[in-house]
Amino acid sequence: MRKNPATLEMQKRLSSFSEVSLGLTKEQAKEEAGRCLQCKNSPCISGCPVNIQIPDFIKMIKEDRPEEALKKILEKNNLPAVCGRVCPQENQCEKACVLQKKNMPINIGALERYVSDYASQEQGIIENKAKKDKVAVVGSGPAGLTCAADLAKSGYAVVIFESLHQAGGVLRYGIPEFRLPKKILDRELEYIKSLGVNIKLNALIGRTQTIEGLFKEGFRAVFIATGAGLPQTLGIPGENANLVYSANEFLTRVNLMKAYQFPEYATPINIGENVVVVGAGNVAIDCARIAKRLNKNVTLVYRRSENEMPARAEEVTHAKEEQINLKLLTQPVKIITDEKNFIKEIACIKMELGDADASGRKRPVPVKGSEFNIKADTLIVAIGQNPNPLIPALTKDLAINKNGTIVVDENCMTSIKGVFAGGDITTGADTVISAMGAGKKAAEEIDKYIKHNL
């Protein structure tokens, strides 16, 4: 039987921002590791964007060698505790597991988390090689951190430029404490810094320094990993009403600025008693579960059915356990306000599913004459993000696509020689592990580029 971690009891869950999943015990981890078939062709590895040698580290857990298991993971993955918590393993390595055929794949994510939590990361720190050429990394999210760490392991002097006052990018401002505790992220950042990576905070490349200026400072290559932080809007009347938030603003205020601890922290957040979140991805679920912890009535509105929700199944389950009201097959069409332009209701229309669209999901179709209103005094729009536009807008000769993503070739290089890009800034919003995979590939290509241009 597949071993799943226990979860925090409901009363504690909703009265705090404590982590919900408690992780596997040592006994559970060894038992779960014992189920691994150690397949010769290891399909699980091909399902991992950073190619972790999964059977090897699982075997080490089975043999009660967690420190060695961590070293094995760190060969490929610089953020194991993060990945063990937030990666959608069910759509990647676990989906490729042979035991998936019996609906009982190995719980690879939980085992990765167990190893990273159990074993001290100091055991995995490699000895730094003499530093040679300088490489600049713009952005300290998963793509930037991965690229920087891999380049540092290869002997480069890497500087990460982060525009905010703390490092981590979306891992810090986008993912709530109850899914990814900040102390876990900080621990992994310390590991990356221990490799020799220098992180410069409050450095907004494009404004405080240009890409061209970085080359003048002696950097041999630049990797742009500024992610997707530009909110998408509903485009409906009334969207500029008071107490209508983008998911980005809401999450940043809560996760980065700790608004839930006001006045201990200086940035409050003003929300009403009846909060509606529009969207069904992980970001939408995070917003809804945060609002629930702020003791609000929360409704999540989505235009398709639960089967089409893009959020992780585990997160949807947690949201339902926490009594988030799911209003499915529903599309907002107008925000109704009071005389002071504060939101008081959301006009909606019911939907039904039609034929599949380009994404493969069934297309939502309005049901004529089904209009109705939902009472709401706060709306959080969580329907996706576009690429951050600053660097593309301020960097001459940097080619971009129609959707705002940066154009790169098969070697991750942009239209400017020596400038590379990866992660959400080239693909649009995607998963943490996909961004890490892009950072890893970019590091390989930057290494080749610099060696070829000595």
Tab-separated table of N, CA and C in Angstrom, residues 10 70 104 131 238 250 263 314 329 366 413 446:
chain	number	residue	atom	x	y	z
A	10	MET	N	-7.446	19.569	11.482
A	10	MET	CA	-8.145	20.676	10.848
A	10	MET	C	-8.175	21.951	11.688
A	70	LEU	N	20.596	12.053	-0.067
A	70	LEU	CA	20.555	13.490	-0.333
A	70	LEU	C	21.663	13.891	-1.301
A	104	MET	N	-0.916	2.823	-7.912
A	104	MET	CA	-0.153	2.935	-6.668
A	104	MET	C	1.316	3.252	-6.955
A	131	LYS	N	37.228	29.892	-8.819
A	131	LYS	CA	36.293	30.590	-9.682
A	131	LYS	C	36.994	31.143	-10.912
A	238	GLY	N	-16.346	46.716	-14.228
A	238	GLY	CA	-16.230	46.816	-12.780
A	238	GLY	C	-14.946	46.256	-12.206
A	250	PHE	N	-2.246	39.948	-3.905
A	250	PHE	CA	-2.725	39.299	-2.685
A	250	PHE	C	-1.653	38.390	-2.092
A	263	PRO	N	-0.272	43.987	13.176
A	263	PRO	CA	0.729	45.044	12.915
A	263	PRO	C	2.165	44.641	13.212
A	314	GLU	N	-4.052	16.997	-4.964
A	314	GLU	CA	-3.840	17.064	-3.512
A	314	GLU	C	-4.300	18.407	-2.956
A	329	LEU	N	-18.489	25.445	-13.165
A	329	LEU	CA	-19.272	25.760	-14.371
A	329	LEU	C	-19.936	27.131	-14.223
A	366	PRO	N	-21.517	29.206	-22.469
A	366	PRO	CA	-22.554	29.848	-21.631
A	366	PRO	C	-23.925	29.211	-21.835
A	413	MET	N	19.761	30.472	-26.046
A	413	MET	CA	20.293	31.817	-26.263
A	413	MET	C	19.237	32.709	-26.916
A	446	ILE	N	25.407	27.661	-21.283
A	446	ILE	CA	26.295	28.794	-20.950
A	446	ILE	C	27.730	28.299	-20.795
